[in-house]
């Protein structure tokens, strides 16, 4: 979710003493109060007939809505784009209506929004950050939350529970998964900036998704990855600390898998893991190599109205010293026990 520069800077900070780390973090967070480099996109004017590669958005999520026969794309920033054919899009539309009196404050940052249709309702799973509220280690309060709407294009409003996860726990990139027994779960990341080794976790949702119940469970750690890398202070490689963008799926053979993203040094990279038990409880076995080419990440899968399985994700590109995130689509084959990412998908 963050750019390569930010990721590299945090890796540098992690090699320093506690005092030096605190100084660097204070400087960095002061900078981000003025310039939200972490996730938000510049304000875009409303347009029609926009090609997908002309849209600038991180963490692109596409809902193929069977009721309206329309594709809806959202992501970081929380805005919405619409398309009938995946070729040309209109937007962005503002669809989130958060409560300014809640912990989110009047103008929260929004990361990695997702849309899910469940039992006649549409749910927006998103990460919200209130820069004015600090938790431990002087980190900004950030948490995954769920909003609801009767329509895919909103407005999405809060449900009854003001908090889904502990207020002092920095969580992000929540997604929805329903097990074969009918129980639904929020699957999310616990921020590596807080725990030092990012995790992917699950927590059970209430039947109407209006809140959580029970205790969270760690599914795997960032350090479980055999392919992600960063540098230790002595120059040796170690697994990267970042867990980002979990997305769950089943192959046509019934195998349960999870896309998730980390880094190989300063390159955003998409990985995948598979559950040996076929349930969220795992154990989760990480693939040895990334699922596709470098510089792509935060992937999710959807089927077109014609039945083709497609992966949506974004790339990073440096334009005049500024990191730009561009959405992309790839063909995917899920006929075996493991998915295979193919060529770029052209609608």
mmCIF file of C-alpha atoms in Angstrom:
data_model
loop_
_atom_site.group_PDB
_atom_site.id
_atom_site.type_symbol
_atom_site.label_atom_id
_atom_site.label_comp_id
_atom_site.label_asym_id
_atom_site.label_seq_id
_atom_site.Cartn_x
_atom_site.Cartn_y
_atom_site.Cartn_z
ATOM 1 C CA UNK A 1 0.000 0.000 0.000
ATOM 2 C CA UNK A 2 2.869 2.302 0.624
ATOM 3 C CA UNK A 3 5.356 3.303 -2.065
ATOM 4 C CA UNK A 4 8.789 1.813 -2.507
ATOM 5 C CA UNK A 5 10.427 4.841 -0.905
ATOM 6 C CA UNK A 6 8.366 4.509 2.272
ATOM 7 C CA UNK A 7 8.991 0.778 2.480
ATOM 8 C CA UNK A 8 12.731 1.236 2.039
ATOM 9 C CA UNK A 9 12.807 4.021 4.638
ATOM 10 C CA UNK A 10 11.060 1.860 7.217
ATOM 11 C CA UNK A 11 13.515 -0.956 6.511
ATOM 12 C CA UNK A 12 16.358 1.503 7.154
ATOM 13 C CA UNK A 13 14.708 2.672 10.389
ATOM 14 C CA UNK A 14 14.344 -0.913 11.617
ATOM 15 C CA UNK A 15 18.146 -1.307 11.676
ATOM 16 C CA UNK A 16 18.709 1.610 14.052
ATOM 17 C CA UNK A 17 18.574 1.981 17.828
ATOM 18 C CA UNK A 18 15.295 2.627 19.601
ATOM 19 C CA UNK A 19 16.101 6.329 20.062
ATOM 20 C CA UNK A 20 17.057 6.821 16.416
ATOM 21 C CA UNK A 21 13.982 4.896 15.260
ATOM 22 C CA UNK A 22 11.742 7.167 17.313
ATOM 23 C CA UNK A 23 13.318 10.295 15.830
ATOM 24 C CA UNK A 24 12.920 8.995 12.272
ATOM 25 C CA UNK A 25 9.317 7.916 12.868
ATOM 26 C CA UNK A 26 8.403 11.290 14.329
ATOM 27 C CA UNK A 27 9.878 13.038 11.280
ATOM 28 C CA UNK A 28 8.132 10.706 8.861
ATOM 29 C CA UNK A 29 4.737 11.015 10.498
ATOM 30 C CA UNK A 30 5.100 14.797 10.595
ATOM 31 C CA UNK A 31 5.724 14.731 6.850
ATOM 32 C CA UNK A 32 2.718 12.519 6.187
ATOM 33 C CA UNK A 33 0.459 14.915 8.066
ATOM 34 C CA UNK A 34 1.221 17.399 5.302
ATOM 35 C CA UNK A 35 1.390 14.978 2.383
ATOM 36 C CA UNK A 36 -0.609 11.717 2.610
ATOM 37 C CA UNK A 37 1.850 9.604 0.630
ATOM 38 C CA UNK A 38 0.774 6.308 2.145
ATOM 39 C CA UNK A 39 -2.378 5.528 0.225
ATOM 40 C CA UNK A 40 -4.653 8.326 -0.853
ATOM 41 C CA UNK A 41 -4.869 9.286 -4.489
ATOM 42 C CA UNK A 42 -5.052 12.861 -5.795
ATOM 43 C CA UNK A 43 -8.576 14.171 -6.299
ATOM 44 C CA UNK A 44 -9.793 13.133 -9.738
ATOM 45 C CA UNK A 45 -12.400 14.928 -11.810
ATOM 46 C CA UNK A 46 -15.481 12.928 -12.803
ATOM 47 C CA UNK A 47 -15.085 11.456 -16.266
ATOM 48 C CA UNK A 48 -16.820 8.987 -18.557
ATOM 49 C CA UNK A 49 -15.407 6.481 -21.042
ATOM 50 C CA UNK A 50 -12.107 6.140 -19.148
ATOM 51 C CA UNK A 51 -9.828 3.212 -20.113
ATOM 52 C CA UNK A 52 -8.801 1.166 -17.093
ATOM 53 C CA UNK A 53 -5.101 1.983 -17.469
ATOM 54 C CA UNK A 54 -5.923 5.700 -17.300
ATOM 55 C CA UNK A 55 -7.372 5.358 -13.795
ATOM 56 C CA UNK A 56 -4.984 5.886 -10.901
ATOM 57 C CA UNK A 57 -5.917 3.746 -7.907
ATOM 58 C CA UNK A 58 -4.206 1.403 -5.446
ATOM 59 C CA UNK A 59 -5.656 -1.958 -4.461
ATOM 60 C CA UNK A 60 -8.268 -2.145 -7.262
ATOM 61 C CA UNK A 61 -11.225 -4.340 -6.329
ATOM 62 C CA UNK A 62 -13.880 -5.269 -8.902
ATOM 63 C CA UNK A 63 -17.369 -6.515 -8.068
ATOM 64 C CA UNK A 64 -19.190 -8.136 -10.986
ATOM 65 C CA UNK A 65 -22.753 -7.474 -9.867
ATOM 66 C CA UNK A 66 -25.129 -10.045 -11.324
ATOM 67 C CA UNK A 67 -28.235 -8.032 -10.466
ATOM 68 C CA UNK A 68 -27.298 -4.888 -12.371
ATOM 69 C CA UNK A 69 -24.924 -6.571 -14.871
ATOM 70 C CA UNK A 70 -22.449 -3.811 -14.045
ATOM 71 C CA UNK A 71 -18.842 -3.907 -12.872
ATOM 72 C CA UNK A 72 -18.025 -1.753 -9.845
ATOM 73 C CA UNK A 73 -14.401 -0.950 -8.996
ATOM 74 C CA UNK A 74 -13.185 0.556 -5.752
ATOM 75 C CA UNK A 75 -9.920 0.566 -3.803
ATOM 76 C CA UNK A 76 -7.753 2.900 -1.787
ATOM 77 C CA UNK A 77 -9.427 6.289 -1.444
ATOM 78 C CA UNK A 78 -12.836 4.596 -1.213
ATOM 79 C CA UNK A 79 -14.180 6.065 -4.455
ATOM 80 C CA UNK A 80 -16.133 4.045 -7.034
ATOM 81 C CA UNK A 81 -15.947 3.506 -10.802
ATOM 82 C CA UNK A 82 -18.570 1.795 -12.992
ATOM 83 C CA UNK A 83 -18.323 -0.127 -16.247
ATOM 84 C CA UNK A 84 -20.597 -2.322 -18.359
ATOM 85 C CA UNK A 85 -17.777 -4.068 -20.205
ATOM 86 C CA UNK A 86 -14.475 -3.587 -18.279
ATOM 87 C CA UNK A 87 -13.247 -1.485 -21.212
ATOM 88 C CA UNK A 88 -14.528 1.987 -20.364
ATOM 89 C CA UNK A 89 -15.311 3.329 -16.915
ATOM 90 C CA UNK A 90 -17.121 6.296 -15.400
ATOM 91 C CA UNK A 91 -16.206 7.906 -12.103
ATOM 92 C CA UNK A 92 -15.076 8.473 -9.530
ATOM 93 C CA UNK A 93 -18.234 8.431 -7.414
ATOM 94 C CA UNK A 94 -18.235 9.171 -3.678
ATOM 95 C CA UNK A 95 -20.014 6.285 -1.937
ATOM 96 C CA UNK A 96 -18.805 6.217 1.696
ATOM 97 C CA UNK A 97 -20.714 8.054 4.431
ATOM 98 C CA UNK A 98 -18.808 7.594 7.671
ATOM 99 C CA UNK A 99 -19.863 9.068 11.007
ATOM 100 C CA UNK A 100 -17.704 12.156 11.770
ATOM 101 C CA UNK A 101 -18.417 11.649 15.492
ATOM 102 C CA UNK A 102 -16.987 8.116 15.443
ATOM 103 C CA UNK A 103 -13.363 7.170 16.084
ATOM 104 C CA UNK A 104 -12.688 7.737 12.368
ATOM 105 C CA UNK A 105 -13.139 11.489 12.684
ATOM 106 C CA UNK A 106 -14.489 13.876 10.033
ATOM 107 C CA UNK A 107 -12.088 13.023 7.212
ATOM 108 C CA UNK A 108 -10.492 9.576 7.545
ATOM 109 C CA UNK A 109 -8.019 8.162 5.085
ATOM 110 C CA UNK A 110 -9.443 5.105 3.286
ATOM 111 C CA UNK A 111 -7.416 2.107 2.154
ATOM 112 C CA UNK A 112 -8.176 -1.056 0.199
ATOM 113 C CA UNK A 113 -11.970 -0.861 0.029
ATOM 114 C CA UNK A 114 -13.760 -4.041 -1.098
ATOM 115 C CA UNK A 115 -17.394 -4.700 -2.093
ATOM 116 C CA UNK A 116 -19.221 -7.919 -1.167
ATOM 117 C CA UNK A 117 -22.816 -8.954 -1.910
ATOM 118 C CA UNK A 118 -24.376 -11.083 0.856
ATOM 119 C CA UNK A 119 -28.055 -11.974 1.322
ATOM 120 C CA UNK A 120 -29.438 -8.990 -0.565
ATOM 121 C CA UNK A 121 -27.094 -6.397 0.945
ATOM 122 C CA UNK A 122 -23.820 -4.868 -0.242
ATOM 123 C CA UNK A 123 -20.949 -4.563 2.230
ATOM 124 C CA UNK A 124 -17.923 -2.293 1.974
ATOM 125 C CA UNK A 125 -14.882 -3.685 3.808
ATOM 126 C CA UNK A 126 -12.309 -0.908 4.150
ATOM 127 C CA UNK A 127 -9.436 0.342 6.285
ATOM 128 C CA UNK A 128 -9.843 3.752 7.897
ATOM 129 C CA UNK A 129 -7.106 5.906 9.438
ATOM 130 C CA UNK A 130 -7.622 8.856 11.766
ATOM 131 C CA UNK A 131 -4.371 10.805 11.670
ATOM 132 C CA UNK A 132 -5.418 12.911 14.677
ATOM 133 C CA UNK A 133 -5.559 9.928 17.052
ATOM 134 C CA UNK A 134 -2.403 8.113 18.145
ATOM 135 C CA UNK A 135 -2.047 4.661 19.674
ATOM 136 C CA UNK A 136 1.054 2.974 21.090
ATOM 137 C CA UNK A 137 4.428 3.837 19.542
ATOM 138 C CA UNK A 138 2.852 7.133 18.434
ATOM 139 C CA UNK A 139 1.217 5.405 15.447
ATOM 140 C CA UNK A 140 -1.971 6.742 13.889
ATOM 141 C CA UNK A 141 -5.149 4.858 14.716
ATOM 142 C CA UNK A 142 -6.025 2.552 11.823
ATOM 143 C CA UNK A 143 -8.576 -0.228 11.629
ATOM 144 C CA UNK A 144 -10.603 -2.395 9.300
ATOM 145 C CA UNK A 145 -14.341 -1.757 9.362
ATOM 146 C CA UNK A 146 -17.516 -2.698 7.462
ATOM 147 C CA UNK A 147 -20.214 -0.427 6.036
ATOM 148 C CA UNK A 148 -23.494 -1.493 4.399
ATOM 149 C CA UNK A 149 -25.784 -0.426 1.550
ATOM 150 C CA UNK A 150 -28.870 -1.653 -0.293
ATOM 151 C CA UNK A 151 -27.195 -0.839 -3.620
ATOM 152 C CA UNK A 152 -23.774 -1.612 -5.088
ATOM 153 C CA UNK A 153 -23.088 2.084 -5.720
ATOM 154 C CA UNK A 154 -24.005 3.077 -2.179
ATOM 155 C CA UNK A 155 -24.206 5.102 -0.141
ATOM 156 C CA UNK A 156 -22.413 2.833 2.340
ATOM 157 C CA UNK A 157 -23.125 3.685 5.968
ATOM 158 C CA UNK A 158 -21.950 2.315 9.337
ATOM 159 C CA UNK A 159 -23.755 -0.513 11.086
ATOM 160 C CA UNK A 160 -24.441 -0.831 14.802
ATOM 161 C CA UNK A 161 -20.960 -1.792 16.038
ATOM 162 C CA UNK A 162 -18.594 1.210 16.262
ATOM 163 C CA UNK A 163 -15.479 -0.992 16.520
ATOM 164 C CA UNK A 164 -14.749 -4.383 14.923
ATOM 165 C CA UNK A 165 -11.279 -4.893 16.383
ATOM 166 C CA UNK A 166 -9.455 -3.533 19.462
ATOM 167 C CA UNK A 167 -8.874 0.219 19.353
ATOM 168 C CA UNK A 168 -5.182 -0.150 20.137
ATOM 169 C CA UNK A 169 -4.585 -2.738 17.389
ATOM 170 C CA UNK A 170 -3.558 -1.444 13.947
ATOM 171 C CA UNK A 171 -5.378 -3.553 11.354
ATOM 172 C CA UNK A 172 -5.720 -3.188 7.604
ATOM 173 C CA UNK A 173 -6.837 -4.734 4.300
ATOM 174 C CA UNK A 174 -9.817 -6.697 5.611
ATOM 175 C CA UNK A 175 -11.646 -9.117 3.343
ATOM 176 C CA UNK A 176 -14.616 -11.454 3.728
ATOM 177 C CA UNK A 177 -14.606 -15.241 3.728
ATOM 178 C CA UNK A 178 -17.458 -17.660 4.454
ATOM 179 C CA UNK A 179 -16.564 -21.208 5.428
ATOM 180 C CA UNK A 180 -18.517 -24.287 4.326
ATOM 181 C CA UNK A 181 -20.317 -24.354 7.685
ATOM 182 C CA UNK A 182 -21.845 -20.944 6.875
ATOM 183 C CA UNK A 183 -19.799 -18.916 9.374
ATOM 184 C CA UNK A 184 -18.339 -15.704 7.980
ATOM 185 C CA UNK A 185 -14.973 -14.231 8.927
ATOM 186 C CA UNK A 186 -13.066 -11.020 8.546
ATOM 187 C CA UNK A 187 -9.545 -11.830 7.360
ATOM 188 C CA UNK A 188 -7.120 -8.949 7.804
ATOM 189 C CA UNK A 189 -3.516 -7.935 8.452
ATOM 190 C CA UNK A 190 -2.048 -6.779 11.749
ATOM 191 C CA UNK A 191 0.276 -3.894 10.889
ATOM 192 C CA UNK A 192 3.994 -4.743 10.990
ATOM 193 C CA UNK A 193 4.810 -1.243 12.230
ATOM 194 C CA UNK A 194 3.172 -2.252 15.486
ATOM 195 C CA UNK A 195 4.087 -5.920 15.934
ATOM 196 C CA UNK A 196 7.403 -6.020 14.033
ATOM 197 C CA UNK A 197 6.339 -9.074 12.005
ATOM 198 C CA UNK A 198 3.107 -8.552 10.090
ATOM 199 C CA UNK A 199 0.402 -11.179 10.373
ATOM 200 C CA UNK A 200 -2.669 -12.373 8.515
ATOM 201 C CA UNK A 201 -5.458 -13.097 10.993
ATOM 202 C CA UNK A 202 -9.121 -14.078 11.127
ATOM 203 C CA UNK A 203 -12.006 -13.169 13.412
ATOM 204 C CA UNK A 204 -15.588 -14.419 13.208
ATOM 205 C CA UNK A 205 -18.296 -11.987 12.124
ATOM 206 C CA UNK A 206 -21.844 -11.791 13.420
ATOM 207 C CA UNK A 207 -24.392 -13.393 11.044
ATOM 208 C CA UNK A 208 -25.423 -9.982 9.649
ATOM 209 C CA UNK A 209 -21.746 -8.849 9.472
ATOM 210 C CA UNK A 210 -22.547 -5.946 11.804
ATOM 211 C CA UNK A 211 -19.745 -6.789 14.230
ATOM 212 C CA UNK A 212 -17.241 -9.422 15.323
ATOM 213 C CA UNK A 213 -17.417 -12.177 17.920
ATOM 214 C CA UNK A 214 -14.809 -14.247 19.706
ATOM 215 C CA UNK A 215 -11.064 -13.817 19.570
ATOM 216 C CA UNK A 216 -8.800 -13.348 16.544
ATOM 217 C CA UNK A 217 -6.481 -16.112 15.383
ATOM 218 C CA UNK A 218 -3.182 -15.711 13.535
ATOM 219 C CA UNK A 219 -3.145 -17.641 10.253
ATOM 220 C CA UNK A 220 0.465 -16.921 9.306
ATOM 221 C CA UNK A 221 3.326 -14.441 9.773
ATOM 222 C CA UNK A 222 5.173 -12.312 7.260
ATOM 223 C CA UNK A 223 8.324 -14.219 8.152
ATOM 224 C CA UNK A 224 6.706 -17.457 6.903
ATOM 225 C CA UNK A 225 7.270 -16.246 3.349
ATOM 226 C CA UNK A 226 10.101 -18.033 1.478
ATOM 227 C CA UNK A 227 10.215 -15.416 -1.300
ATOM 228 C CA UNK A 228 9.928 -11.965 0.316
ATOM 229 C CA UNK A 229 13.172 -10.257 1.320
ATOM 230 C CA UNK A 230 14.679 -7.228 2.983
ATOM 231 C CA UNK A 231 18.127 -6.419 4.364
ATOM 232 C CA UNK A 232 19.321 -6.862 7.933
ATOM 233 C CA UNK A 233 21.623 -4.185 9.345
ATOM 234 C CA UNK A 234 24.594 -6.465 8.585
ATOM 235 C CA UNK A 235 23.526 -6.686 4.937
ATOM 236 C CA UNK A 236 22.127 -10.207 5.134
ATOM 237 C CA UNK A 237 18.698 -11.056 3.729
ATOM 238 C CA UNK A 238 15.711 -11.750 5.946
ATOM 239 C CA UNK A 239 11.984 -12.183 5.196
ATOM 240 C CA UNK A 240 10.180 -8.889 4.688
ATOM 241 C CA UNK A 241 8.011 -7.722 7.608
ATOM 242 C CA UNK A 242 4.979 -6.683 5.521
ATOM 243 C CA UNK A 243 1.714 -8.582 5.111
ATOM 244 C CA UNK A 244 -0.709 -6.864 2.759
ATOM 245 C CA UNK A 245 -3.940 -7.487 0.822
ATOM 246 C CA UNK A 246 -5.230 -10.988 1.712
ATOM 247 C CA UNK A 247 -7.802 -12.427 -0.714
ATOM 248 C CA UNK A 248 -9.276 -15.934 -0.421
ATOM 249 C CA UNK A 249 -10.480 -18.271 -3.166
ATOM 250 C CA UNK A 250 -11.209 -21.898 -3.971
ATOM 251 C CA UNK A 251 -9.971 -23.604 -7.089
ATOM 252 C CA UNK A 252 -12.297 -25.788 -9.128
ATOM 253 C CA UNK A 253 -10.851 -28.813 -7.307
ATOM 254 C CA UNK A 254 -11.880 -27.307 -3.947
ATOM 255 C CA UNK A 255 -8.416 -26.209 -2.797
ATOM 256 C CA UNK A 256 -8.504 -23.148 -0.507
ATOM 257 C CA UNK A 257 -5.924 -20.510 -1.363
ATOM 258 C CA UNK A 258 -5.002 -17.003 -0.321
ATOM 259 C CA UNK A 259 -3.389 -14.245 -2.333
ATOM 260 C CA UNK A 260 -1.324 -11.815 -0.272
ATOM 261 C CA UNK A 261 1.399 -9.255 -0.966
ATOM 262 C CA UNK A 262 4.773 -8.273 0.444
ATOM 263 C CA UNK A 263 8.058 -6.906 -0.929
ATOM 264 C CA UNK A 264 11.264 -8.189 -2.472
ATOM 265 C CA UNK A 265 13.556 -5.388 -1.312
ATOM 266 C CA UNK A 266 11.840 -2.324 -2.833
ATOM 267 C CA UNK A 267 9.582 -4.191 -5.307
ATOM 268 C CA UNK A 268 5.919 -4.851 -4.523
ATOM 269 C CA UNK A 269 5.249 -8.558 -5.098
ATOM 270 C CA UNK A 270 2.247 -10.912 -5.125
ATOM 271 C CA UNK A 271 2.429 -14.249 -3.318
ATOM 272 C CA UNK A 272 0.010 -17.096 -2.626
ATOM 273 C CA UNK A 273 -0.499 -19.710 0.087
ATOM 274 C CA UNK A 274 -2.711 -22.809 0.300
ATOM 275 C CA UNK A 275 -4.510 -24.338 3.281
ATOM 276 C CA UNK A 276 -3.761 -28.005 3.930
ATOM 277 C CA UNK A 277 -7.021 -28.474 5.839
ATOM 278 C CA UNK A 278 -9.180 -26.634 3.310
ATOM 279 C CA UNK A 279 -10.302 -24.206 6.032
ATOM 280 C CA UNK A 280 -9.076 -20.877 7.363
ATOM 281 C CA UNK A 281 -7.375 -22.675 10.243
ATOM 282 C CA UNK A 282 -4.779 -24.044 7.839
ATOM 283 C CA UNK A 283 -1.962 -24.811 8.253
ATOM 284 C CA UNK A 284 -1.055 -22.393 5.458
ATOM 285 C CA UNK A 285 1.733 -23.525 3.146
ATOM 286 C CA UNK A 286 3.471 -20.720 1.292
ATOM 287 C CA UNK A 287 4.413 -21.142 -2.342
ATOM 288 C CA UNK A 288 8.161 -20.880 -2.863
ATOM 289 C CA UNK A 289 7.921 -18.285 -5.614
ATOM 290 C CA UNK A 290 5.654 -15.254 -6.253
ATOM 291 C CA UNK A 291 2.503 -15.903 -8.270
ATOM 292 C CA UNK A 292 3.309 -13.457 -11.087
ATOM 293 C CA UNK A 293 5.853 -10.945 -12.311
ATOM 294 C CA UNK A 294 7.404 -8.418 -9.928
ATOM 295 C CA UNK A 295 5.945 -4.951 -9.348
ATOM 296 C CA UNK A 296 2.353 -6.200 -9.149
ATOM 297 C CA UNK A 297 0.409 -6.700 -5.933
ATOM 298 C CA UNK A 298 -2.735 -6.542 -3.810
ATOM 299 C CA UNK A 299 -4.559 -8.935 -6.112
ATOM 300 C CA UNK A 300 -8.125 -10.246 -6.021
ATOM 301 C CA UNK A 301 -10.139 -12.548 -8.290
ATOM 302 C CA UNK A 302 -13.510 -12.130 -9.970
ATOM 303 C CA UNK A 303 -15.450 -13.799 -12.782
ATOM 304 C CA UNK A 304 -16.641 -11.804 -15.738
ATOM 305 C CA UNK A 305 -20.256 -12.092 -16.819
ATOM 306 C CA UNK A 306 -18.973 -14.463 -19.512
ATOM 307 C CA UNK A 307 -17.450 -16.747 -16.859
ATOM 308 C CA UNK A 308 -13.739 -15.923 -17.259
ATOM 309 C CA UNK A 309 -11.650 -15.791 -14.079
ATOM 310 C CA UNK A 310 -9.642 -12.560 -13.854
ATOM 311 C CA UNK A 311 -7.159 -11.138 -11.365
ATOM 312 C CA UNK A 312 -7.287 -7.425 -10.581
ATOM 313 C CA UNK A 313 -4.194 -5.839 -9.019
ATOM 314 C CA UNK A 314 -2.003 -2.749 -9.338
ATOM 315 C CA UNK A 315 1.517 -1.898 -10.416
ATOM 316 C CA UNK A 316 3.870 0.845 -9.225
ATOM 317 C CA UNK A 317 5.366 3.310 -11.671
ATOM 318 C CA UNK A 318 7.639 6.264 -11.003
ATOM 319 C CA UNK A 319 6.567 9.364 -12.920
ATOM 320 C CA UNK A 320 8.702 12.454 -12.298
ATOM 321 C CA UNK A 321 9.677 11.217 -8.852
ATOM 322 C CA UNK A 322 6.106 10.369 -7.831
ATOM 323 C CA UNK A 323 4.856 6.791 -7.377
ATOM 324 C CA UNK A 324 1.713 6.104 -9.402
ATOM 325 C CA UNK A 325 -0.481 3.029 -8.937
ATOM 326 C CA UNK A 326 -2.129 1.659 -12.079
ATOM 327 C CA UNK A 327 -4.787 -1.113 -12.114
ATOM 328 C CA UNK A 328 -4.238 -4.180 -14.297
ATOM 329 C CA UNK A 329 -6.170 -7.326 -15.218
ATOM 330 C CA UNK A 330 -4.720 -10.807 -15.848
ATOM 331 C CA UNK A 331 -6.257 -14.090 -16.985
ATOM 332 C CA UNK A 332 -6.261 -16.844 -14.346
ATOM 333 C CA UNK A 333 -6.650 -20.624 -14.649
ATOM 334 C CA UNK A 334 -8.080 -22.290 -11.533
ATOM 335 C CA UNK A 335 -8.833 -25.725 -13.003
ATOM 336 C CA UNK A 336 -6.145 -27.453 -10.910
ATOM 337 C CA UNK A 337 -5.199 -27.429 -7.231
ATOM 338 C CA UNK A 338 -3.237 -24.209 -7.751
ATOM 339 C CA UNK A 339 -4.075 -21.111 -9.749
ATOM 340 C CA UNK A 340 -1.944 -20.114 -12.707
ATOM 341 C CA UNK A 341 -1.744 -16.461 -13.738
ATOM 342 C CA UNK A 342 -1.676 -16.005 -17.506
ATOM 343 C CA UNK A 343 -1.456 -13.154 -19.968
ATOM 344 C CA UNK A 344 -3.017 -9.710 -19.489
ATOM 345 C CA UNK A 345 -6.788 -9.878 -19.806
ATOM 346 C CA UNK A 346 -8.200 -7.815 -22.661
ATOM 347 C CA UNK A 347 -11.991 -7.349 -22.456
#
